[in-house]
Amino acid sequence: MEFRVGIVGCGVVGTGTTALLLKNSEVIKEKTGVELIISKVADKDWEKPREFYVPEELRTTDYREVLENSDIVVELVGGKDFAKRLILEAIEKGKHVVTANKHLLAEEGEEIFRRAKEKGVMIGFEASVGGGIPIIKAIREGLVGNRIENIYGILNGTTNYILTKMLEEDMSFELALDMAKKLGYAEADPSLDIDGWDSAHKISLLAFVGFGKFFPFEEVHVEGIRNIDLLDVELGKDLGYTLKLLAIAKRINSEVELRVHPTFIPSDNPLAKVSDVYNAILVEGDFVGKTMFYGRGAGSKPTASAVVSDIVDIATKGQNWLWESKEKLKVNKNFYSRYYLRFDVPDRPGVLAKIAHVLASYNISIASVLQKEKVCKLAGREGQPIVPLVILTHKAYERDMQRAVEDIQKLPVVEGKATLIRVEEEAY
Ligand code: HSE
């Protein structure tokens, strides 16, 4: 059986997908009986340098040529407006669609999936989460017998690469980001990576696949790594924690927590050992227990591998997989977590007592305290040397914690802004 595959957008992933199809279509045919033929590859600019050669006869600058001549349209342009129009147009024409566009799907996927269902075509989006890791397929098919309870992910290759380089090689944030861009890991707009949005898009999609509901994207709690101070990374390390940008989808009865933020996890935990551009996703189901998936989360070849798995899936099975759960799930923004707090304070009697007093007034219990004599500022507001005071708390509610930190920051002994990092321990 022959399938004509057209690609729109020949950037990092489009080029990789073209190269994969050109190189491995014979192997794919042997394995599946399906012959995948590239109809056309569209891009606005054929002059820019590419990692792989795209034969002249496949190139076009007109996306309509792809639409007209393909059974499956692969959208790899990214961004929202044009990509959405293209996908909807392809669906209207009865074409199946494969996309890596987590930004579009997380924010406007409901409409796209619904339209595809009405038209009886499929949307493959394996490549939108976890690069080469077949996580969508794993949750939908491998874990289909389970009620999915929790999903924890290191879902952004760029930020994981940056955090690893900062921690292990003392590299500056800017240099590490620059390298991630050169390696083709970063989004066209890298603030999507750095500020946590890319991870948030991905965890929304995993929550959709795992829990059977599209949650409004605005309800995801999102914080990135832009303001991370190396001091906290080092203090956390002393306490036995590794800092990761963790994406969490946790179900507790009919409530779901959806959040992305820098998180301390115990350094002996397998997730803490996921470094560089690698991604990992820990999925917990009621029967299977905990399972972990690991692989390259970005880059042209791994992502192409996921794109092609969707193409083959559509060509061999053609089933539509839009699951809408009947459960009434809603997002709980007032989550319950352990916290790492750092306050910069003078090293003198009564300071800790004042801070502890505020925490107690919000019913927040201290688990441990670490204060180094290492001075981080020679003279504070009152002329005394300033040291970092770290407090680890037992579990507390997010809202109480935000209020407590606000009050503590107003104490005259506290210099500047406090640092608050969530700690996740129990899930692994
Ligand atoms: N910018 C993304 C990342 C690429 O760094 O993980 C894959 O979605």
Coordinates of C-alpha atoms and ligand atoms in Angstrom, one line a residue:
M1 CA 0.0 0.0 0.0
E2 CA 1.3 3.5 -0.9
F3 CA 0.9 6.6 1.2
R4 CA 1.8 10.1 0.0
V5 CA 3.3 12.2 2.7
G6 CA 3.6 15.9 2.3
I7 CA 5.6 18.1 4.7
V8 CA 5.0 21.8 5.4
G9 CA 7.9 23.5 7.2
C10 CA 11.4 22.3 6.5
G11 CA 13.2 23.6 9.6
V12 CA 15.1 21.4 12.1
V13 CA 12.3 18.8 12.4
G14 CA 11.1 19.0 8.8
T15 CA 14.6 18.4 7.5
G16 CA 15.1 15.4 9.9
T17 CA 11.7 13.9 8.8
T18 CA 12.5 14.2 5.1
A19 CA 15.9 12.6 5.7
L20 CA 14.4 9.8 7.7
L21 CA 11.8 9.0 5.1
L22 CA 14.4 9.1 2.3
K23 CA 16.7 6.9 4.2
N24 CA 14.5 4.4 5.9
S25 CA 11.3 4.0 3.8
E26 CA 12.5 0.6 2.6
V27 CA 12.9 -0.6 6.1
I28 CA 9.5 0.8 7.1
K29 CA 8.0 -1.0 4.1
E30 CA 9.6 -4.3 5.2
K31 CA 8.3 -3.9 8.7
T32 CA 4.8 -2.6 7.9
G33 CA 4.0 -3.3 4.3
V34 CA 3.4 0.5 3.8
E35 CA 5.3 2.5 1.3
L36 CA 5.7 6.1 2.3
I37 CA 6.4 8.4 -0.5
I38 CA 7.2 12.1 0.0
S39 CA 5.0 14.1 -2.3
K40 CA 6.4 17.6 -1.6
V41 CA 8.2 19.5 1.1
A42 CA 7.2 23.2 1.4
D43 CA 9.2 25.9 2.9
K44 CA 9.4 29.7 2.3
D45 CA 13.2 29.8 2.2
W46 CA 15.3 27.1 0.4
E47 CA 18.5 29.1 0.7
K48 CA 19.0 28.7 4.5
P49 CA 21.5 26.0 5.5
R50 CA 20.1 22.6 6.5
E51 CA 21.5 19.6 8.3
F52 CA 20.4 17.2 5.5
Y53 CA 20.0 17.7 1.8
V54 CA 16.5 17.9 0.5
P55 CA 16.3 16.9 -3.2
E56 CA 15.3 19.8 -5.6
E57 CA 12.4 17.9 -7.1
L58 CA 10.7 17.6 -3.7
R59 CA 11.0 21.3 -2.9
T60 CA 8.2 23.8 -3.2
T61 CA 7.4 27.2 -1.7
D62 CA 3.7 26.7 -2.0
Y63 CA 2.0 24.8 0.8
R64 CA -1.0 24.2 -1.4
E65 CA 1.0 21.8 -3.5
V66 CA 1.5 19.7 -0.4
L67 CA -2.2 19.8 0.4
E68 CA -3.3 18.7 -3.1
N69 CA -0.8 15.9 -3.5
S70 CA -0.7 14.1 -0.1
D71 CA -2.7 11.6 1.9
I72 CA -1.0 12.7 5.1
V73 CA 0.0 16.3 5.7
V74 CA 2.8 16.9 8.2
E75 CA 2.7 20.3 9.8
L76 CA 6.1 21.4 11.0
V77 CA 6.0 25.2 10.6
G78 CA 5.3 25.8 14.4
G79 CA 3.7 29.0 15.6
K80 CA 0.0 29.3 15.9
D81 CA -1.8 31.3 13.2
F82 CA -0.6 29.8 9.9
A83 CA -0.2 26.4 11.4
K84 CA -3.9 26.4 12.6
R85 CA -5.2 27.5 9.2
L86 CA -3.1 24.9 7.4
I87 CA -4.2 22.1 9.7
L88 CA -7.9 23.1 9.5
E89 CA -7.6 23.3 5.7
A90 CA -6.0 19.9 5.5
I91 CA -8.8 18.4 7.7
E92 CA -11.5 20.0 5.5
K93 CA -9.9 18.3 2.5
G94 CA -10.1 15.0 4.4
K95 CA -6.3 14.6 4.9
H96 CA -4.8 13.1 8.0
V97 CA -2.5 15.4 9.9
V98 CA 0.7 14.9 11.8
T99 CA 2.1 17.7 13.8
A100 CA 4.7 18.5 16.4
N101 CA 3.0 21.7 17.4
K102 CA 2.4 21.5 21.1
H103 CA 1.9 25.3 21.4
L104 CA -1.1 25.2 19.0
L105 CA -2.5 21.9 20.3
A106 CA -2.3 22.8 24.0
E107 CA -4.0 26.2 23.5
E108 CA -6.4 25.4 20.7
G109 CA -6.3 21.6 20.2
E110 CA -9.9 21.1 21.4
E111 CA -11.3 22.7 18.2
I112 CA -8.8 20.9 16.0
F113 CA -9.4 17.4 17.5
R114 CA -13.1 17.9 17.3
R115 CA -13.1 19.0 13.7
A116 CA -10.8 16.0 12.8
K117 CA -13.2 13.7 14.5
E118 CA -16.2 15.1 12.6
K119 CA -14.3 14.7 9.3
G120 CA -13.1 11.2 10.2
V121 CA -9.4 12.0 9.9
M122 CA -6.6 11.5 12.4
I123 CA -4.3 13.9 14.2
G124 CA -0.9 12.4 15.1
F125 CA 1.0 14.4 17.7
E126 CA 3.5 12.1 19.2
A127 CA 6.4 14.5 18.3
S128 CA 4.8 17.3 20.3
V129 CA 5.9 15.8 23.6
G130 CA 9.2 14.3 24.6
G131 CA 10.9 14.5 21.2
G132 CA 11.7 10.9 20.3
I133 CA 10.1 9.2 23.3
P134 CA 6.9 7.4 22.2
I135 CA 5.0 8.7 25.3
I136 CA 1.6 9.4 23.7
K137 CA 1.5 5.9 22.3
A138 CA 2.7 4.5 25.6
I139 CA -0.1 6.1 27.6
R140 CA -2.8 5.5 25.1
E141 CA -2.0 2.0 24.1
G142 CA 0.6 0.4 26.5
L143 CA -1.2 1.7 29.6
V144 CA -4.7 1.7 28.3
G145 CA -5.8 -0.7 31.1
N146 CA -5.0 1.8 33.8
R147 CA -6.5 4.8 35.4
I148 CA -3.7 7.3 35.1
E149 CA -3.0 8.9 38.4
N150 CA 0.2 11.0 38.1
I151 CA 2.5 12.2 35.3
Y152 CA 5.8 13.9 36.2
G153 CA 8.0 15.0 33.4
I154 CA 11.3 16.7 32.5
L155 CA 9.8 17.8 29.2
N156 CA 12.0 20.6 27.9
G157 CA 15.4 19.7 26.5
T158 CA 16.7 23.3 26.4
T159 CA 16.1 24.1 30.1
N160 CA 17.4 20.7 31.1
Y161 CA 20.5 21.2 29.0
I162 CA 21.0 24.7 30.5
L163 CA 20.5 23.5 34.1
T164 CA 22.9 20.6 33.5
K165 CA 25.6 22.8 32.0
M166 CA 25.2 25.4 34.8
L167 CA 25.5 22.7 37.5
E168 CA 28.1 20.5 36.1
E169 CA 30.3 22.9 34.1
D170 CA 29.7 26.2 35.8
M171 CA 28.6 27.5 32.4
S172 CA 26.7 30.8 32.3
F173 CA 23.0 30.7 31.6
E174 CA 23.5 32.8 28.4
L175 CA 26.3 30.6 26.9
A176 CA 24.3 27.4 27.7
L177 CA 21.2 28.9 26.0
D178 CA 23.3 29.8 23.0
M179 CA 24.6 26.3 22.7
A180 CA 21.1 24.8 23.0
K181 CA 20.0 27.1 20.1
K182 CA 22.9 26.1 17.9
L183 CA 22.1 22.4 18.5
G184 CA 18.5 22.9 17.3
Y185 CA 16.9 22.2 20.7
A186 CA 15.4 25.6 21.5
E187 CA 12.1 26.9 20.1
A188 CA 12.2 29.7 17.5
D189 CA 11.3 31.9 20.5
P190 CA 13.5 30.5 23.3
S191 CA 11.5 32.3 26.0
L192 CA 8.9 29.5 25.4
D193 CA 11.6 27.2 26.8
I194 CA 13.1 29.3 29.5
D195 CA 9.9 30.6 31.0
G196 CA 8.3 27.2 31.2
W197 CA 5.7 27.6 28.5
D198 CA 6.9 24.7 26.3
S199 CA 6.8 22.3 29.3
A200 CA 3.4 23.7 30.1
H201 CA 2.1 23.0 26.6
K202 CA 3.5 19.5 26.8
I203 CA 2.1 18.6 30.3
S204 CA -1.4 19.9 29.1
L205 CA -1.2 17.5 26.2
L206 CA -0.1 14.6 28.5
A207 CA -3.0 15.5 30.9
F208 CA -5.3 15.4 27.9
V209 CA -4.1 11.9 26.9
G210 CA -3.9 10.6 30.4
F211 CA -7.0 12.1 31.9
G212 CA -9.3 12.4 28.9
K213 CA -10.0 16.1 29.2
F214 CA -8.7 19.3 27.7
F215 CA -8.0 21.6 30.6
P216 CA -8.0 25.4 29.9
F217 CA -4.4 26.2 29.3
E218 CA -4.6 29.4 31.5
E219 CA -5.2 27.1 34.5
V220 CA -1.7 25.6 34.3
H221 CA 0.6 27.1 36.9
V222 CA 3.8 28.1 35.0
E223 CA 7.2 29.2 36.3
G224 CA 10.5 29.0 34.4
I225 CA 14.2 29.0 35.2
R226 CA 15.0 32.6 34.2
N227 CA 15.5 33.7 37.8
I228 CA 17.3 30.7 39.2
D229 CA 20.3 31.6 41.3
L230 CA 23.3 29.2 41.3
L231 CA 23.4 29.7 45.0
D232 CA 20.1 27.8 45.4
V233 CA 21.2 25.1 43.1
E234 CA 24.3 24.6 45.3
L235 CA 22.5 24.8 48.6
G236 CA 19.9 22.3 47.3
K237 CA 22.8 20.0 46.3
D238 CA 24.1 20.2 49.9
L239 CA 20.7 19.1 51.1
G240 CA 20.6 16.2 48.8
Y241 CA 18.4 17.7 46.0
T242 CA 18.8 18.3 42.3
L243 CA 17.0 21.2 40.7
K244 CA 14.9 20.3 37.6
L245 CA 12.2 22.1 35.7
L246 CA 9.5 19.6 36.5
A247 CA 6.0 19.4 34.8
I248 CA 3.4 17.8 37.0
A249 CA -0.1 16.5 36.3
K250 CA -1.4 14.9 39.5
R251 CA -4.9 13.6 40.0
I252 CA -6.4 13.6 43.5
N253 CA -10.0 12.4 43.3
S254 CA -11.8 14.7 40.9
E255 CA -9.2 17.4 41.1
V256 CA -6.1 17.8 38.9
E257 CA -2.9 19.7 39.6
L258 CA -1.2 21.0 36.5
R259 CA 2.0 22.8 37.2
V260 CA 5.4 23.6 35.8
H261 CA 8.1 25.1 38.1
P262 CA 11.7 24.6 39.1
T263 CA 11.6 21.7 41.6
F264 CA 14.0 20.1 44.0
I265 CA 14.0 16.3 43.7
P266 CA 16.1 13.9 45.7
S267 CA 19.4 13.5 44.0
D268 CA 19.2 9.7 44.1
N269 CA 16.0 9.7 42.2
P270 CA 16.1 8.5 38.6
L271 CA 14.6 11.8 37.4
A272 CA 17.4 13.7 39.0
K273 CA 19.9 11.8 36.8
V274 CA 18.2 12.9 33.6
S275 CA 20.7 15.4 32.2
D276 CA 21.5 17.4 29.0
V277 CA 18.8 17.4 26.3
Y278 CA 17.3 14.2 27.6
N279 CA 13.7 14.1 28.7
A280 CA 12.0 11.7 31.0
I281 CA 8.4 11.1 31.9
L282 CA 7.2 9.1 34.9
V283 CA 3.7 7.9 34.5
E284 CA 1.8 6.2 37.4
G285 CA -1.2 4.1 36.7
D286 CA -3.4 2.3 39.2
F287 CA -2.4 -1.2 38.1
V288 CA 1.0 -0.8 36.4
G289 CA 2.4 1.4 39.2
K290 CA 5.3 3.7 38.2
T291 CA 6.8 3.5 34.7
M292 CA 9.5 5.7 33.4
F293 CA 10.3 6.7 29.8
Y294 CA 13.5 8.3 28.8
G295 CA 15.1 9.7 25.6
R296 CA 16.2 12.7 23.6
G297 CA 13.6 15.3 24.1
A298 CA 14.5 17.6 21.2
G299 CA 16.6 17.8 18.1
S300 CA 16.0 17.0 14.5
K301 CA 16.5 13.2 14.4
P302 CA 14.7 12.1 17.6
T303 CA 11.7 14.3 16.8
A304 CA 11.7 13.0 13.2
S305 CA 11.5 9.5 14.6
A306 CA 8.3 10.4 16.5
V307 CA 6.8 12.2 13.4
V308 CA 7.3 9.1 11.3
S309 CA 5.8 6.8 14.0
D310 CA 2.6 8.8 13.7
I311 CA 2.7 8.6 9.9
V312 CA 3.1 4.9 10.0
D313 CA 0.4 4.6 12.6
I314 CA -2.1 6.4 10.5
A315 CA -1.1 4.5 7.4
T316 CA -1.5 1.1 9.1
K317 CA -4.4 1.6 11.5
G318 CA -6.2 4.7 10.9
Q319 CA -8.1 4.8 14.1
N320 CA -9.2 8.0 15.7
W321 CA -8.2 8.3 19.3
L322 CA -10.0 11.2 20.8
W323 CA -11.0 10.1 24.3
E324 CA -13.3 12.3 26.3
S325 CA -13.6 11.1 29.9
K326 CA -17.0 11.3 31.5
E327 CA -15.5 12.3 34.8
K328 CA -15.9 15.9 36.0
L329 CA -12.3 16.8 36.6
K330 CA -11.3 20.3 37.5
V331 CA -7.9 22.0 38.1
N332 CA -6.8 22.6 41.6
K333 CA -4.5 25.6 41.8
N334 CA -4.0 25.5 45.5
F335 CA -1.7 22.5 45.5
Y336 CA -0.1 20.9 48.5
S337 CA 3.7 20.6 48.5
R338 CA 6.9 20.7 50.4
Y339 CA 8.9 23.9 49.9
Y340 CA 12.5 25.1 50.0
L341 CA 12.7 28.7 51.1
R342 CA 15.8 31.0 51.1
F343 CA 15.9 34.3 52.9
D344 CA 18.9 36.5 52.9
V345 CA 19.2 37.8 56.4
P346 CA 21.7 39.1 59.0
D347 CA 23.3 36.4 61.2
R348 CA 22.0 37.5 64.6
P349 CA 19.7 36.4 67.4
G350 CA 16.0 36.4 66.8
V351 CA 16.0 36.4 63.0
L352 CA 15.0 32.8 62.6
A353 CA 12.3 33.2 65.3
K354 CA 10.7 36.1 63.5
I355 CA 10.5 34.1 60.2
A356 CA 9.3 30.9 62.0
H357 CA 6.6 33.0 63.7
V358 CA 5.1 34.0 60.4
L359 CA 5.3 30.5 59.0
A360 CA 3.5 29.2 62.2
S361 CA 0.8 31.8 61.8
Y362 CA -0.1 30.2 58.4
N363 CA 0.1 26.7 59.9
I364 CA 3.3 25.9 58.0
S365 CA 5.6 23.5 59.7
I366 CA 9.4 23.6 59.4
A367 CA 11.1 20.4 58.4
S368 CA 14.7 21.5 58.6
V369 CA 16.8 24.6 58.6
L370 CA 20.2 25.2 57.0
Q371 CA 22.2 28.3 57.6
K372 CA 25.7 28.6 56.3
E373 CA 28.1 31.2 57.7
K374 CA 29.1 31.9 54.2
V375 CA 28.4 35.6 53.6
C376 CA 26.5 36.4 50.4
K377 CA 26.5 40.2 50.9
L378 CA 29.0 42.1 52.9
A379 CA 26.7 44.8 54.2
G380 CA 22.9 44.6 54.3
R381 CA 20.4 47.3 54.9
E382 CA 21.5 47.6 58.5
G383 CA 25.2 47.4 57.7
Q384 CA 25.6 43.8 58.8
P385 CA 26.9 40.9 56.7
I386 CA 24.1 38.9 55.1
V387 CA 23.9 35.1 55.0
P388 CA 21.5 32.7 53.2
L389 CA 19.0 31.1 55.6
V390 CA 17.3 28.0 54.0
I391 CA 14.2 26.5 55.4
L392 CA 12.6 23.3 54.2
T393 CA 9.0 22.9 55.2
H394 CA 6.6 20.0 55.6
K395 CA 3.7 20.0 53.2
A396 CA 1.7 23.2 53.0
Y397 CA -0.9 24.8 50.8
E398 CA 0.4 26.9 47.9
R399 CA -1.8 29.9 48.8
D400 CA -0.8 29.9 52.5
M401 CA 2.8 29.7 51.4
Q402 CA 2.5 32.6 49.0
R403 CA 1.0 34.7 51.7
A404 CA 3.5 33.7 54.3
V405 CA 6.5 34.5 52.0
E406 CA 4.9 37.9 51.2
D407 CA 4.7 38.7 54.9
I408 CA 8.2 37.5 55.6
Q409 CA 9.6 39.6 52.8
K410 CA 8.2 42.6 54.5
L411 CA 10.2 41.9 57.7
P412 CA 13.0 44.5 58.1
V413 CA 15.5 41.7 58.6
V414 CA 14.9 40.1 55.2
E415 CA 16.9 41.5 52.3
G416 CA 15.4 41.6 48.8
K417 CA 13.2 38.9 47.5
A418 CA 12.9 35.4 49.0
T419 CA 13.4 32.3 46.9
L420 CA 10.7 29.7 46.9
I421 CA 11.2 26.3 45.2
R422 CA 8.8 23.4 45.5
V423 CA 10.2 20.0 46.6
E424 CA 8.7 16.8 45.3
E425 CA 9.7 13.7 47.2
E426 CA 7.0 11.1 47.5
A427 CA 6.2 10.4 44.0
Y428 CA 9.1 8.4 42.9
Ligands
HSE1 N1 12.3 23.4 22.5 C1 11.9 22.1 22.8 C2 12.9 21.6 23.9 C3 12.0 21.3 21.6 O1 13.9 22.2 24.2 O2 12.6 20.5 24.5 C4 11.2 20.1 21.6 O3 9.8 20.3 21.8

